[in-house]
PDB file of C-alpha atoms in Angstrom:
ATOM      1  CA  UNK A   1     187.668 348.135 116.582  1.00 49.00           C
ATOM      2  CA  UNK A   2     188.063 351.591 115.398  1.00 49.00           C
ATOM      3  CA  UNK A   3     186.930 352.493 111.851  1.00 50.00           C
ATOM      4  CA  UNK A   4     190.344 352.912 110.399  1.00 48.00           C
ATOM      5  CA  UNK A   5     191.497 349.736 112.066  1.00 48.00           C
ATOM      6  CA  UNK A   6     188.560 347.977 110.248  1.00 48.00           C
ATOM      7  CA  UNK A   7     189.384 349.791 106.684  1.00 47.00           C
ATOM      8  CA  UNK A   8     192.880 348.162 107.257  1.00 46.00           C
ATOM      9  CA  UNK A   9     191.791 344.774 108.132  1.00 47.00           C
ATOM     10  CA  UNK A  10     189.138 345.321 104.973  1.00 47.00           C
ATOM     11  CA  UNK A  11     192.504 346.571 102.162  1.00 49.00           C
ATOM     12  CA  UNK A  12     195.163 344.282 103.641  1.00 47.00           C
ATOM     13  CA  UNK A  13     193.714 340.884 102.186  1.00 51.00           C
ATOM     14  CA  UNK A  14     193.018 343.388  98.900  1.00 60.00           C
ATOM     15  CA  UNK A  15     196.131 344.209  99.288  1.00 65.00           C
ATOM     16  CA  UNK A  16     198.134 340.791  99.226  1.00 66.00           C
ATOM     17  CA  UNK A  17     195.939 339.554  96.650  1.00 62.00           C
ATOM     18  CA  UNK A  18     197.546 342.461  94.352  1.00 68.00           C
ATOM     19  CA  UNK A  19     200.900 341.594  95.015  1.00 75.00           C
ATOM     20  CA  UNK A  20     200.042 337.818  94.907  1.00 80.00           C
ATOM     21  CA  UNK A  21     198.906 337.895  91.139  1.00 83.00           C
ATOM     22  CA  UNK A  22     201.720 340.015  90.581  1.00 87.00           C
ATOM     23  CA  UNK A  23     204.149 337.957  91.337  1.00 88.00           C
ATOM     24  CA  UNK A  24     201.738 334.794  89.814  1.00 89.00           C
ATOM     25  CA  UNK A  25     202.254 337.303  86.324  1.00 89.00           C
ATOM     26  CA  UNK A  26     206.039 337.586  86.837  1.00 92.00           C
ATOM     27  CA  UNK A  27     206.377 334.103  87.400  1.00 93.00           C
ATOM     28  CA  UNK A  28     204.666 333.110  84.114  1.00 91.00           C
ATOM     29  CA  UNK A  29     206.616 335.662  81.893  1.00 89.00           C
ATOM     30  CA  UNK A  30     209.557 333.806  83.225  1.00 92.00           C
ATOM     31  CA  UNK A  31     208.625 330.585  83.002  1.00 90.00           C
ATOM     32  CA  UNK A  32     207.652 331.491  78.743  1.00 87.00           C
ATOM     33  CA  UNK A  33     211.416 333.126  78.477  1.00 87.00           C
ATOM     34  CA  UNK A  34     212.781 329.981  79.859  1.00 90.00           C
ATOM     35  CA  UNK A  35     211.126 327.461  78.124  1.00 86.00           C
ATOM     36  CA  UNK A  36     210.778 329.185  74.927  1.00 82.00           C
ATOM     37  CA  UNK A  37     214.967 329.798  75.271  1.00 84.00           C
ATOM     38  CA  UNK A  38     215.272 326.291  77.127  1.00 83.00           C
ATOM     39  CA  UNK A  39     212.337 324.230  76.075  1.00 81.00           C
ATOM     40  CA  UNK A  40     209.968 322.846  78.544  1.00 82.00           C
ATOM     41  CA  UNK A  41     211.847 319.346  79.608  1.00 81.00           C
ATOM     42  CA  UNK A  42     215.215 321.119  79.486  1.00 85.00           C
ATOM     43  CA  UNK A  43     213.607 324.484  80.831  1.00 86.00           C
ATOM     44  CA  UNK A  44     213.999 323.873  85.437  1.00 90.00           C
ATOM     45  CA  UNK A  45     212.028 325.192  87.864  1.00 92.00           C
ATOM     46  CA  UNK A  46     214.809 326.380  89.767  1.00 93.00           C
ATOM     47  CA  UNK A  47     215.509 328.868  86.416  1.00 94.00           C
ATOM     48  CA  UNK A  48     211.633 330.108  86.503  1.00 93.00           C
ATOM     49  CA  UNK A  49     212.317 331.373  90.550  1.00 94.00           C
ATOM     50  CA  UNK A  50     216.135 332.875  90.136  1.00 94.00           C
ATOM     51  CA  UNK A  51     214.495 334.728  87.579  1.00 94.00           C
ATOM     52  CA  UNK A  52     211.787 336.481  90.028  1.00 92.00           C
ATOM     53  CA  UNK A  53     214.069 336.246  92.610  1.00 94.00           C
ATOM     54  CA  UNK A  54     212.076 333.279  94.751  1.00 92.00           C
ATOM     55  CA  UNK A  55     213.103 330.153  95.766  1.00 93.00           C
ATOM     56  CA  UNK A  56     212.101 326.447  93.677  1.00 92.00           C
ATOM     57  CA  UNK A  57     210.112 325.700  97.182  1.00 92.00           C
ATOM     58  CA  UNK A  58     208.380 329.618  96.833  1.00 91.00           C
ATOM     59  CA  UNK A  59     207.552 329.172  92.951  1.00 92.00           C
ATOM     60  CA  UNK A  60     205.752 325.834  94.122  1.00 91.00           C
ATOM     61  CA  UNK A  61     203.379 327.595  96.155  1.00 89.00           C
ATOM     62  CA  UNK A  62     201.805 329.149  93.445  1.00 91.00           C
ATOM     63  CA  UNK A  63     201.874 326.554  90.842  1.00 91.00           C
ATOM     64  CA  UNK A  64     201.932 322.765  92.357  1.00 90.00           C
ATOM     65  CA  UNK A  65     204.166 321.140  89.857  1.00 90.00           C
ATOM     66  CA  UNK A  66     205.989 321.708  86.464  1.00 89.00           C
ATOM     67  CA  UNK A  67     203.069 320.533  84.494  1.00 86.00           C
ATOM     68  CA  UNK A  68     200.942 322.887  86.193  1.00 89.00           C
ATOM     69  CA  UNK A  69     203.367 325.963  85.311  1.00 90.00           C
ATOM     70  CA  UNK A  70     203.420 324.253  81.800  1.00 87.00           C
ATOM     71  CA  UNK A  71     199.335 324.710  81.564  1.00 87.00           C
ATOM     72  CA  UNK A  72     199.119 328.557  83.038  1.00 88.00           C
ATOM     73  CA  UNK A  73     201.914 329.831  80.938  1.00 88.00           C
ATOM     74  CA  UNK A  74     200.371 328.250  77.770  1.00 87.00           C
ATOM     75  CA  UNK A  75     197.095 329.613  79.082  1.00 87.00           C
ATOM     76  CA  UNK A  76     198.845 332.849  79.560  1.00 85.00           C
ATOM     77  CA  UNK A  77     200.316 333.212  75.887  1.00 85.00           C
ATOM     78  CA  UNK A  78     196.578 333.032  74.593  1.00 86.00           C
ATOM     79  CA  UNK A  79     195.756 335.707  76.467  1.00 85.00           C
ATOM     80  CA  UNK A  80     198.510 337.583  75.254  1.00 81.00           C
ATOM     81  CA  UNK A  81     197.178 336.611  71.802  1.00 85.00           C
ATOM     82  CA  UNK A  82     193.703 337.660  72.300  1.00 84.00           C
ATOM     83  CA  UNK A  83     194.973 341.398  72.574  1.00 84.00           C
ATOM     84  CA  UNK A  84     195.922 341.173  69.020  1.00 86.00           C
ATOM     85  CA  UNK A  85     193.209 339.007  67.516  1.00 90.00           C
ATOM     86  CA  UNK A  86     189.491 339.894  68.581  1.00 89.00           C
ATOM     87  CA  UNK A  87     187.658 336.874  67.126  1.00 90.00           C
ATOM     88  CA  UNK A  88     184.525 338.479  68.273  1.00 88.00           C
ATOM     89  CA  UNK A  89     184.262 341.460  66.799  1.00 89.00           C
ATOM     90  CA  UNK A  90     181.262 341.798  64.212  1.00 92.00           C
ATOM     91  CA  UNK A  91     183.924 342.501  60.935  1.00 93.00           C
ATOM     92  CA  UNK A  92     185.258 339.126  60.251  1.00 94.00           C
ATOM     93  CA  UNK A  93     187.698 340.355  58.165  1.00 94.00           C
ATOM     94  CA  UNK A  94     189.176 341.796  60.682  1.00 93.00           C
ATOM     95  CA  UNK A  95     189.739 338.762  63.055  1.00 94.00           C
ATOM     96  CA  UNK A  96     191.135 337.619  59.854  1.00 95.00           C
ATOM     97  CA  UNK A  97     193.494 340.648  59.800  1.00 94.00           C
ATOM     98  CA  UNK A  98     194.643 340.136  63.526  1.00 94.00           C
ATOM     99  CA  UNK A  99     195.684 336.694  62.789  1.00 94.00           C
ATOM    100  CA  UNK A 100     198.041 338.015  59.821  1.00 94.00           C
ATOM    101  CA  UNK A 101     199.225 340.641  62.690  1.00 94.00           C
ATOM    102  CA  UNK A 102     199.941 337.598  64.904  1.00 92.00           C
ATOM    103  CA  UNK A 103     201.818 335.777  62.400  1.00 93.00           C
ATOM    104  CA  UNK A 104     203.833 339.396  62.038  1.00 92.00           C
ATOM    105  CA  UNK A 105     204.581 339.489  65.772  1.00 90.00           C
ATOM    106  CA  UNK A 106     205.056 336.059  66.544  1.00 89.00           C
ATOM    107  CA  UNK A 107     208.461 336.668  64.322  1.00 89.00           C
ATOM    108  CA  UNK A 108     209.970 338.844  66.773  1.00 86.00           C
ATOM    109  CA  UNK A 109     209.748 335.629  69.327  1.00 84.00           C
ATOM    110  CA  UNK A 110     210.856 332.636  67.814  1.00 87.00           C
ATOM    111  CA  UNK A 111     212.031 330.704  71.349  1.00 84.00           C
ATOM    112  CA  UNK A 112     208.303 331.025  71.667  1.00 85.00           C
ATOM    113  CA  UNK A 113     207.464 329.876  67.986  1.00 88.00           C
ATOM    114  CA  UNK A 114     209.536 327.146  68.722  1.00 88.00           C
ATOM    115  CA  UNK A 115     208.135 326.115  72.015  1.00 86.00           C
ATOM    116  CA  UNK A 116     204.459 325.913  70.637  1.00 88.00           C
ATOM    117  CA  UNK A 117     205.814 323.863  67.869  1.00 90.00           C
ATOM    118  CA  UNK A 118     207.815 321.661  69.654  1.00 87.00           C
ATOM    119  CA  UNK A 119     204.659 320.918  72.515  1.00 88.00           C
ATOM    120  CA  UNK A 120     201.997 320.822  70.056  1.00 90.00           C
ATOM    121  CA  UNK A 121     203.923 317.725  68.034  1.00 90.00           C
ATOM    122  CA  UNK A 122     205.282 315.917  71.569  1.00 88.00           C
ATOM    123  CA  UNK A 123     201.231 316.330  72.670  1.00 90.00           C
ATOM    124  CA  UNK A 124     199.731 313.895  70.447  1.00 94.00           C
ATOM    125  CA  UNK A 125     201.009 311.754  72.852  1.00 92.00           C
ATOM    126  CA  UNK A 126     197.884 311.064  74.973  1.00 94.00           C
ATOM    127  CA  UNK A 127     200.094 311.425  77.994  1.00 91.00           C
ATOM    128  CA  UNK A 128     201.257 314.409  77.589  1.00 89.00           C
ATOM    129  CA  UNK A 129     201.302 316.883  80.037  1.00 86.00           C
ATOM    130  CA  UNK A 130     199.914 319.249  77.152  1.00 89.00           C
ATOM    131  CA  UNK A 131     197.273 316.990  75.197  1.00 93.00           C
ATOM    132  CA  UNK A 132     194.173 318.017  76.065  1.00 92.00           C
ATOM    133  CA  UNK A 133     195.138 321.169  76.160  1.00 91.00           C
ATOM    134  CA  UNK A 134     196.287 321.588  72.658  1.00 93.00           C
ATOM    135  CA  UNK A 135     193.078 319.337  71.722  1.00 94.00           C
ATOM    136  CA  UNK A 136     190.809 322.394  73.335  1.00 93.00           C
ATOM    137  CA  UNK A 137     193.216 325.042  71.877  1.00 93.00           C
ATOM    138  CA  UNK A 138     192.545 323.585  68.179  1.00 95.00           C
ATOM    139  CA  UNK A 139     189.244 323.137  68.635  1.00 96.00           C
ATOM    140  CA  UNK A 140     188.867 326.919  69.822  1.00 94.00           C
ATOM    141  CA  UNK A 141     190.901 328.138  67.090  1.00 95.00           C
ATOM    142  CA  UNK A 142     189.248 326.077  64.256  1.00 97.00           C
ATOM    143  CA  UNK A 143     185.505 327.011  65.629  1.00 97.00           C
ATOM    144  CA  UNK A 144     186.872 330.574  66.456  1.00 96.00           C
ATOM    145  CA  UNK A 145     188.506 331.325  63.140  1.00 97.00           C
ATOM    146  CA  UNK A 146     185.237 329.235  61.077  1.00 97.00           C
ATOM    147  CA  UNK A 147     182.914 332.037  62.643  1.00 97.00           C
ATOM    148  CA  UNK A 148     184.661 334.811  61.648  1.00 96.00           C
ATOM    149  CA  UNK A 149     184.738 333.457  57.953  1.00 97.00           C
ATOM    150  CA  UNK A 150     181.014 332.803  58.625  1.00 97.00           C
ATOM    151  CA  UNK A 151     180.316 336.720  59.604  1.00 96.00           C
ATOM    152  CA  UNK A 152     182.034 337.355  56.184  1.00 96.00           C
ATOM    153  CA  UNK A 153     180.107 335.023  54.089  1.00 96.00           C
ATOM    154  CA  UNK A 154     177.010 336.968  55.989  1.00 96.00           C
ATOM    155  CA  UNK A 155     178.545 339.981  54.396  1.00 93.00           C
ATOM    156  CA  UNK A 156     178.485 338.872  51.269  1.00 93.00           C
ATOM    157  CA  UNK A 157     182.462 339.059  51.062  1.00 93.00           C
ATOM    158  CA  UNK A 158     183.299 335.725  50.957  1.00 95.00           C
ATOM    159  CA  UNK A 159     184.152 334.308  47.375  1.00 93.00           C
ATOM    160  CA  UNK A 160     181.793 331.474  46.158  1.00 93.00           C
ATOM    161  CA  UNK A 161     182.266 328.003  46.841  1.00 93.00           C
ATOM    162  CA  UNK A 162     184.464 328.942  50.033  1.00 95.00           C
ATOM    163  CA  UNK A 163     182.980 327.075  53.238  1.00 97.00           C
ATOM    164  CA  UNK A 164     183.836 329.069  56.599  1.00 97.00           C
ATOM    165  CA  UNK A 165     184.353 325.771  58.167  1.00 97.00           C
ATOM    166  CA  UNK A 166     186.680 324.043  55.520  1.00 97.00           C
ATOM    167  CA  UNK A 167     188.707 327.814  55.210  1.00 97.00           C
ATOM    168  CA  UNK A 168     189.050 327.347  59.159  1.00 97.00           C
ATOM    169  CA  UNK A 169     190.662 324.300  58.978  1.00 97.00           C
ATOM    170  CA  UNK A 170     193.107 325.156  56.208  1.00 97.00           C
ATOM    171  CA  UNK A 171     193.666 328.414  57.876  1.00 97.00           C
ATOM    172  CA  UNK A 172     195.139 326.428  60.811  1.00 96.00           C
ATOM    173  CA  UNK A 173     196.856 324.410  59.260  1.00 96.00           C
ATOM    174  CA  UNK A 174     198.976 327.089  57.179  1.00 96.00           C
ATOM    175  CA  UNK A 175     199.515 328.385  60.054  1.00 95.00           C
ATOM    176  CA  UNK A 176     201.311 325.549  61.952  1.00 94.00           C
ATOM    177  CA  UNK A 177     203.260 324.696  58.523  1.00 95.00           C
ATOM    178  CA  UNK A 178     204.602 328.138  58.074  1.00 95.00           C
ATOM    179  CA  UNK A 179     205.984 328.201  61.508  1.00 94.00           C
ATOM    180  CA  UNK A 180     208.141 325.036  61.089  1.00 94.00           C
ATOM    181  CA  UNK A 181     209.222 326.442  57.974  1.00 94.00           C
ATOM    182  CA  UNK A 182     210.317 329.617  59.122  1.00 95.00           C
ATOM    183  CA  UNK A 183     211.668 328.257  62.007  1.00 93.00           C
ATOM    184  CA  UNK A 184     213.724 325.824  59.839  1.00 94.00           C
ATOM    185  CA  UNK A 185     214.563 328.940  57.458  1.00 94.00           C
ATOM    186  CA  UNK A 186     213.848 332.230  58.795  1.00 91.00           C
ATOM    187  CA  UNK A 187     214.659 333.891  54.855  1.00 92.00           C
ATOM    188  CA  UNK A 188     212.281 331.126  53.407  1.00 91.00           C
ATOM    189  CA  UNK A 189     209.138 333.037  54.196  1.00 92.00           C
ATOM    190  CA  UNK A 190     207.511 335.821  55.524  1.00 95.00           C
ATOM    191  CA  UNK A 191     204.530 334.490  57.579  1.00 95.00           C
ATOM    192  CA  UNK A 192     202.307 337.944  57.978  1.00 94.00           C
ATOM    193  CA  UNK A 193     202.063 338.119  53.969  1.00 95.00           C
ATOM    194  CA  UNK A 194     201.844 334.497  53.291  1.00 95.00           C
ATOM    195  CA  UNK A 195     198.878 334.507  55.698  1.00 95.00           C
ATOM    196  CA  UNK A 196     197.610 337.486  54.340  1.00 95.00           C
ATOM    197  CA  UNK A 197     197.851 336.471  50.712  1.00 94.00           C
ATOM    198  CA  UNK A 198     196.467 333.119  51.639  1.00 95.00           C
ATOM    199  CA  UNK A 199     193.157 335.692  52.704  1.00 95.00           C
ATOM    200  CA  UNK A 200     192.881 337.428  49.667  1.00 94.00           C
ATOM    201  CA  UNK A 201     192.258 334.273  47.649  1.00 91.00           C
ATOM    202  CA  UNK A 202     188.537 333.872  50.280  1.00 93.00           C
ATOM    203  CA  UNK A 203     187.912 337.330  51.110  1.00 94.00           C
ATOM    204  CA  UNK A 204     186.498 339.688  48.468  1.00 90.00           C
ATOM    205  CA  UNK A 205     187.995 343.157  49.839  1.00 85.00           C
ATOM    206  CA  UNK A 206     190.550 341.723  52.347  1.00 88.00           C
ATOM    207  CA  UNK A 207     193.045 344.920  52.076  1.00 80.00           C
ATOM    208  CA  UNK A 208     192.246 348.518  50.229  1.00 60.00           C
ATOM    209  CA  UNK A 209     193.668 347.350  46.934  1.00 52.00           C
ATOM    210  CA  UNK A 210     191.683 344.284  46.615  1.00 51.00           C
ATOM    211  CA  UNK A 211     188.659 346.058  47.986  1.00 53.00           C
ATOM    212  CA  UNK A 212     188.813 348.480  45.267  1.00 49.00           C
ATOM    213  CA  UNK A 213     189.211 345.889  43.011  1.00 55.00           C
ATOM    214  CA  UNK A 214     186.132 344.280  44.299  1.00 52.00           C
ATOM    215  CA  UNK A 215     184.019 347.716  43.945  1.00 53.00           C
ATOM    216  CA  UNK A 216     185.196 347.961  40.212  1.00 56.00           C
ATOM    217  CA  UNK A 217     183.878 344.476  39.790  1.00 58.00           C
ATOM    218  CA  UNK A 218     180.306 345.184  41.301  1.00 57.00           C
ATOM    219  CA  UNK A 219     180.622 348.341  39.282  1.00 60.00           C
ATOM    220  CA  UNK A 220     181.513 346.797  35.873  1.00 61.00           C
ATOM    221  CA  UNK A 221     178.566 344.023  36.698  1.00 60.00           C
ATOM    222  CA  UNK A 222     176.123 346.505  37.015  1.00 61.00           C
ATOM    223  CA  UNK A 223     176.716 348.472  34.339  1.00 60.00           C
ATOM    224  CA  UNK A 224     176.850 345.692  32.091  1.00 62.00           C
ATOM    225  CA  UNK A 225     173.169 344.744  33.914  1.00 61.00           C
ATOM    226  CA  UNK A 226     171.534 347.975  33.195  1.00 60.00           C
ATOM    227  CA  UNK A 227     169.317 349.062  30.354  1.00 58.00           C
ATOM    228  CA  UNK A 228     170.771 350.864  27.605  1.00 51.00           C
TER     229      UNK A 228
END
């Protein structure tokens, strides 16, 4: 085998893998645009493949079943979150921030709002295609968004009495409730600023105004504190 024939047979398996996960990445954009516009036991497989131009029987070869499509596309609109929210980052207030950016952009998809709401109540049914994943998902965003709060409290940023953990749970929670209510009544609320608002109350600085605020405090305080 000549050298170039042996750099071919090296690239093509390179090569198909490429164009495989492309078309594993087309096939889960579809899949979100038709269950988000369809919802997922209305949404049909054979929808998902006219839409990247495959057959039902082609689509099947890269995910096994509906369910299965069901898991990597929810799987895939986390990572599409984690490009906006950066819950490791050593500011917490700024994980904090990206979830208020979330809340923002999550308004310019509500099919997708929708979908999340509509799985996440049909998967406290234990046999749900979508339980345990929306058990890990909450558990990951509770313990994710806890740490963050935690990083601030290190800080010294987070107002007294606030527990990371406790702030993490309500957090969540706000979350979830101001999606059904905008969904219900997309004039009723704006869910970037109610999130963000909901910050300010725990986080001592949270935006410039507030963090000036903060530093006129600490000023004030030690001022008062100082010998005449």
């Amino acid at each position: 085998m000549s050298d170039t024939t042996a750099a071919k047979a090296v690239r093509r398996p390179r090569g198909e893998y490429a164009k495989s996960e492309a078309k594993r990445q087309a096939i889960l954009d579809a899949a979100l645009e038709v269950f988000a516009e369809s919802g997922y036991r209305a949404g049909s497989l054979r929808e998902v493949a006219q839409r990247v131009g495959m057959s039902e029987a082609g689509l099947l070869h890269h995910f096994r079943s509906k369910s299965a499509l069901l898991m990597a596309v929810l799987d895939h609109r986390d990572d599409l979150s984690r490009n906006v929210v950066d819950f490791e980052q050593p500011d917490g207030v700024e994980a904090l921030r990206g979830l208020a950016d979330l809340a923002g952009r999550n308004a310019a998809s509500p099919g997708v709002v929708e979908l999340y709401c509509t799985l996440s109540a049909e998967a406290t049914s234990p046999d749900h295609p979508a339980h345990e994943y929306f058990k890990r998902r909450y558990v990951f965003v509770r313990e994710s968004i806890a740490r963050a709060f935690g990083r601030i409290a290190d800080a010294g940023r987070l107002l007294p009495g606030v527990d990371p953990y406790r702030a993490a749970v309500a957090t969540t929670a706000l979350m979830d409730g101001l999606q059904v209510q905008w969904l219900l009544d997309r004039e009723s609320t704006d869910m970037a600023e109610a999130l963000a608002e909901f910050f300010r109350g725990f986080v001592a600085g949270y935006d410039l105004e507030s963090l000036e605020q903060a530093l006129d405090a600490r000023a004030a305080d030690a001022d008062e504190e100082s010998p005449a």
